[in-house]
């Protein structure tokens, strides 16, 4: 007998299928031609210049942050091909081609890049110029952007789709890069918009970056900007040749120390690189050319080629796709699909370890022009979409072939590994969590592996320079079918305070940062389509609901000095011209008039009641939402918002045991180009006078202007009755990432009117009066005795 190679059951089944012609093509679960109930007529002509896509292969861009659930209404989407379409109903109706007004672009309008800024706003590069397209309730508007003074070819942005109103999350979605590719990186034009594309500012790369610029990416979960460079040399100082990422902070002229491993971008038609960034900020970045598909699960630090598992006998794996090249690549939250130019379809799961995609089959009925794109409708539901022109009008219908990916996989690959886990859930999933200064965050997840699989979750963080964690697994009971239930306990903390990393590895504590926590089952296989990884955006920074208040034990209202109605009724008070300085330098201003101040009761409430001769230390309360957290023990400073300066501090620099000269309001305001006490002194520029690297103590008698609950320093008032409006600012670097501040009104009373007589004069007069009174008493007494004495007769 001739020598034969071993055949597994899976290979035997594949051989039988090929012999029977069972997987020649993939089948549609639903196939239809989508068109409008109200048909377009020949009179419905397009106005303006019709948009067209510059690339040969079409593309589809969906808005990633759908407000509804995965089974709700579809997100807006743009089809980019020989014509461009915008759909808000999942291409379920006929559409006219998208146009731009002729006065903006004519006779041609070639689109090289597009990006969703919001659900109703698109940014587009048309003929090298950037426009905003706003579409709301059937109305549309085209706006040329401001600040870009040269032609560009690409746009890049990412979205923060986590629910809530976190300002940093909202800022992520409003950040857009516009740039040109194909030129030397250090000479390329790069522009940044932080207001959603209305205005851009130019950026320059460091001259140390060598190679051709291929892309600029906002790697939020790494707190860095990634620059994709195609190096022209084959060897680069210990790195492999080809392409690589280099990373920088907000100032792109100063390059960050991180550089990714090199990788190769093969392309027969030049390095025309297209990319996708995962909308959940997990760190997944997909790069592809006509000949190569690469995936990174860590923001480009390690980029790996996809392994393609083809339905052959025996099953064969390779790093290249069969056919004449890639046509379209699409991702969902947990899936990736590829359509080649000869209409072969591949599918895979976004896995933190595996990079394998399986061959589903080919569609033999639609070969020819590559005008089809892929679109994920729901979890596991994939649609092949292509526009179809109509004969009676300028509108297009849409041919849609929708199928259940998991059914196809079970039909074509019955021996694929089953999903090794039954349950993977955690309440922290798809939320934003906060870790303030030196705090810890405890999260937990529940998972149930299938018996005999040995599947256990792996915890990863996208930015270990910012976030550290400890994790442990405990048994947590049994399910109804007696499978063991496990609990995963995770404690997260700021890396620089964790004690688990080298000090040079962790980022500096004043800046904070973002990281994405992911809990997933490695190598879970293609059949775990509906078993999403658990993820959460961890922000090492300020919780948006954290704030401070000043404790008020006694108010002027509670003591009857004022009533709320009076203060609410446009109440005003006057500040004498010699008691305030509008420049906040505590300097008398000649020629100024008295200041009339409107009392803002809605903001200030009833004023705190103080006595002029009792030094005052504000008691600060820390609150989160409506919950009291603690009394603030950190250092803080105050200033009077109207410039009043008739108050002082109890301690001097020497009495406060300062080693170096303490900061003060006057010096800090004078350093500002535009003096503003609200920004002059903060946690970002505060320096303790007890640090050993400060300026020399040259004026020990200078007043010490920093307050805290554990310090003896207090505010003292002059002989004055009236209102003060103080702003309190916490300046301690190590207390919180929040810019904690509040405003409090106080009413000072108890100062009797001043007398203009000298004290010695008054004492002399008082003693004189007493002496006169004594003398008068003596004389009156003597006179009374003389009147009472009897007369003497003389004989």
PDB file of C-alpha atoms in Angstrom, residues 43 49 67 72 75 86 111 189 194 211 219 265 272 280-281 378 454 512 542 555 629 631 652 662 691 728 735:
ATOM      1  CA  UNK A  43     -37.517  64.604 -11.968  1.00  0.00           C
ATOM      2  CA  UNK A  49     -21.393  68.000  -7.388  1.00  0.00           C
ATOM      3  CA  UNK A  67     -27.614  55.221  21.312  1.00  0.00           C
ATOM      4  CA  UNK A  72     -32.420  48.822  18.044  1.00  0.00           C
ATOM      5  CA  UNK A  75     -26.512  53.723  13.252  1.00  0.00           C
ATOM      6  CA  UNK A  86     -25.420  58.417   3.539  1.00  0.00           C
ATOM      7  CA  UNK A 111     -13.438  61.908  -1.288  1.00  0.00           C
ATOM      8  CA  UNK A 189       1.511  68.521   7.314  1.00  0.00           C
ATOM      9  CA  UNK A 194     -10.296  69.511  19.434  1.00  0.00           C
ATOM     10  CA  UNK A 211      10.657  57.548   7.226  1.00  0.00           C
ATOM     11  CA  UNK A 219      -4.427  55.890  21.228  1.00  0.00           C
ATOM     12  CA  UNK A 265       3.045  46.098   5.184  1.00  0.00           C
ATOM     13  CA  UNK A 272      -1.919  52.567   0.791  1.00  0.00           C
ATOM     14  CA  UNK A 280     -14.516  50.501  22.860  1.00  0.00           C
ATOM     15  CA  UNK A 281     -10.917  51.740  23.193  1.00  0.00           C
ATOM     16  CA  UNK A 378     -26.276  42.667  15.039  1.00  0.00           C
ATOM     17  CA  UNK A 454      -9.830  24.454  31.678  1.00  0.00           C
ATOM     18  CA  UNK A 512      -3.123  60.787  35.630  1.00  0.00           C
ATOM     19  CA  UNK A 542     -10.929  63.364  38.810  1.00  0.00           C
ATOM     20  CA  UNK A 555     -25.225  81.850  59.482  1.00  0.00           C
ATOM     21  CA  UNK A 629     -16.974  61.641  52.008  1.00  0.00           C
ATOM     22  CA  UNK A 631     -13.359  66.549  55.948  1.00  0.00           C
ATOM     23  CA  UNK A 652       4.368  84.271  59.521  1.00  0.00           C
ATOM     24  CA  UNK A 662       6.515  80.361  50.875  1.00  0.00           C
ATOM     25  CA  UNK A 691      10.457  71.231  50.352  1.00  0.00           C
ATOM     26  CA  UNK A 728     -11.337  78.471  48.380  1.00  0.00           C
ATOM     27  CA  UNK A 735      -4.908  64.998  47.681  1.00  0.00           C
TER      28      UNK A 735
END
